[in-house]
Structure formats: C-alpha cells, structure tokens
PDB file of C-alpha atoms in Angstrom:
ATOM      1  CA  UNK A   1     104.474 168.072  56.938  1.00  0.00           C
ATOM      2  CA  UNK A   2     101.590 170.105  57.283  1.00  0.00           C
ATOM      3  CA  UNK A   3     101.518 173.656  56.029  1.00  0.00           C
ATOM      4  CA  UNK A   4     101.734 175.957  58.981  1.00  0.00           C
ATOM      5  CA  UNK A   5      99.282 178.332  57.435  1.00  0.00           C
ATOM      6  CA  UNK A   6      96.677 175.453  57.501  1.00  0.00           C
ATOM      7  CA  UNK A   7      97.254 174.913  61.111  1.00  0.00           C
ATOM      8  CA  UNK A   8      97.220 178.594  62.111  1.00  0.00           C
ATOM      9  CA  UNK A   9      93.587 178.728  60.815  1.00  0.00           C
ATOM     10  CA  UNK A  10      92.444 175.416  62.290  1.00  0.00           C
ATOM     11  CA  UNK A  11      89.607 175.206  64.785  1.00  0.00           C
ATOM     12  CA  UNK A  12      90.732 172.446  67.279  1.00  0.00           C
ATOM     13  CA  UNK A  13      88.209 170.285  69.305  1.00  0.00           C
ATOM     14  CA  UNK A  14      88.625 167.385  71.456  1.00  0.00           C
ATOM     15  CA  UNK A  15      86.291 164.844  72.932  1.00  0.00           C
ATOM     16  CA  UNK A  16      83.978 165.469  75.977  1.00  0.00           C
ATOM     17  CA  UNK A  17      85.534 162.197  77.364  1.00  0.00           C
ATOM     18  CA  UNK A  18      88.984 163.715  77.707  1.00  0.00           C
ATOM     19  CA  UNK A  19      88.312 164.707  81.299  1.00  0.00           C
ATOM     20  CA  UNK A  20      88.990 167.786  83.386  1.00  0.00           C
ATOM     21  CA  UNK A  21      92.657 167.152  83.931  1.00  0.00           C
ATOM     22  CA  UNK A  22      92.682 165.361  87.228  1.00  0.00           C
ATOM     23  CA  UNK A  23      94.933 162.240  87.398  1.00  0.00           C
ATOM     24  CA  UNK A  24      96.073 162.349  83.704  1.00  0.00           C
ATOM     25  CA  UNK A  25      92.592 162.182  82.397  1.00  0.00           C
ATOM     26  CA  UNK A  26      93.074 165.421  80.147  1.00  0.00           C
ATOM     27  CA  UNK A  27      95.464 163.308  77.992  1.00  0.00           C
ATOM     28  CA  UNK A  28      93.596 163.496  74.633  1.00  0.00           C
ATOM     29  CA  UNK A  29      93.784 163.935  70.882  1.00  0.00           C
ATOM     30  CA  UNK A  30      92.531 167.011  69.135  1.00  0.00           C
ATOM     31  CA  UNK A  31      91.193 167.145  65.662  1.00  0.00           C
ATOM     32  CA  UNK A  32      90.549 169.913  63.160  1.00  0.00           C
ATOM     33  CA  UNK A  33      89.274 169.898  59.509  1.00  0.00           C
ATOM     34  CA  UNK A  34      91.703 171.857  57.462  1.00  0.00           C
ATOM     35  CA  UNK A  35      90.946 174.009  54.535  1.00  0.00           C
ATOM     36  CA  UNK A  36      92.575 171.620  52.136  1.00  0.00           C
ATOM     37  CA  UNK A  37      90.000 168.894  53.026  1.00  0.00           C
ATOM     38  CA  UNK A  38      92.336 166.846  55.289  1.00  0.00           C
ATOM     39  CA  UNK A  39      91.697 165.983  59.035  1.00  0.00           C
ATOM     40  CA  UNK A  40      94.635 167.038  61.360  1.00  0.00           C
ATOM     41  CA  UNK A  41      95.312 165.321  64.645  1.00  0.00           C
ATOM     42  CA  UNK A  42      97.562 166.383  67.581  1.00  0.00           C
ATOM     43  CA  UNK A  43      98.359 165.695  71.262  1.00  0.00           C
ATOM     44  CA  UNK A  44      96.336 168.200  73.226  1.00  0.00           C
ATOM     45  CA  UNK A  45      98.769 168.322  76.036  1.00  0.00           C
ATOM     46  CA  UNK A  46     101.723 169.075  73.636  1.00  0.00           C
ATOM     47  CA  UNK A  47     100.205 170.973  70.656  1.00  0.00           C
ATOM     48  CA  UNK A  48     103.551 172.463  69.753  1.00  0.00           C
ATOM     49  CA  UNK A  49     104.831 169.086  68.968  1.00  0.00           C
ATOM     50  CA  UNK A  50     103.003 169.243  65.608  1.00  0.00           C
ATOM     51  CA  UNK A  51     100.146 167.408  63.910  1.00  0.00           C
ATOM     52  CA  UNK A  52      99.515 164.594  61.486  1.00  0.00           C
ATOM     53  CA  UNK A  53      97.058 164.920  58.698  1.00  0.00           C
ATOM     54  CA  UNK A  54      94.749 162.068  57.270  1.00  0.00           C
ATOM     55  CA  UNK A  55      92.368 162.198  54.214  1.00  0.00           C
ATOM     56  CA  UNK A  56      88.643 162.031  55.008  1.00  0.00           C
ATOM     57  CA  UNK A  57      88.679 158.459  53.798  1.00  0.00           C
ATOM     58  CA  UNK A  58      91.290 157.431  56.171  1.00  0.00           C
ATOM     59  CA  UNK A  59      89.510 159.140  59.141  1.00  0.00           C
ATOM     60  CA  UNK A  60      86.176 157.440  57.936  1.00  0.00           C
ATOM     61  CA  UNK A  61      87.819 153.976  57.956  1.00  0.00           C
ATOM     62  CA  UNK A  62      89.217 154.750  61.556  1.00  0.00           C
ATOM     63  CA  UNK A  63      85.922 155.773  62.888  1.00  0.00           C
ATOM     64  CA  UNK A  64      84.197 152.778  61.368  1.00  0.00           C
ATOM     65  CA  UNK A  65      86.710 150.523  62.928  1.00  0.00           C
ATOM     66  CA  UNK A  66      86.362 152.167  66.264  1.00  0.00           C
ATOM     67  CA  UNK A  67      82.593 151.871  66.109  1.00  0.00           C
ATOM     68  CA  UNK A  68      82.852 148.096  65.170  1.00  0.00           C
ATOM     69  CA  UNK A  69      85.078 147.576  68.220  1.00  0.00           C
ATOM     70  CA  UNK A  70      88.130 146.680  66.264  1.00  0.00           C
ATOM     71  CA  UNK A  71      90.454 148.646  68.478  1.00  0.00           C
ATOM     72  CA  UNK A  72      88.833 147.892  71.858  1.00  0.00           C
ATOM     73  CA  UNK A  73      91.886 145.828  72.933  1.00  0.00           C
ATOM     74  CA  UNK A  74      93.923 149.133  72.863  1.00  0.00           C
ATOM     75  CA  UNK A  75      91.878 150.596  75.606  1.00  0.00           C
ATOM     76  CA  UNK A  76      93.874 150.172  78.949  1.00  0.00           C
ATOM     77  CA  UNK A  77      91.232 151.898  81.140  1.00  0.00           C
TER      78      UNK A  77
END
C-alpha cells in the first residue's frame, strides 16, 4: 500500500494521447514521481480507487518493452 502522504503531494500527469473524453477516449493511466523515488500509476477516471507503485527500474523495463513493440498485441484500437 502506498503511503497517503506520498500520494497527497504527487503531481499527476497523463499522456496527450488520452483524448478529450469523447466516446471513452479519455480512459487513461496517470503517472506521478513520488518523493520516495517510486513511480505511481492510477486510473484517471477513478483516481479515488488508489494507485500502484513501481521502482524506476521496473518503469524503465516497461518503457523499453513498449518502445520495442513487445506489448503491441495488447492494443485493441
């Protein structure tokens, strides 16, 4: 569980690809760098549902995999 104090001070951001909200295109994940060095992720449509945290190494591996196309089969658009 992420400390609520860390989340309270978080500066959340989401991708410019998340859309404007028409036809469900605003479904997106928000990310925030936390003061303890971890990266938090949450659902932008339901931020009250909580967040999960990953180490910077975990995020780096995910981004590298995304850039390499390893998860392209998950895109249903």
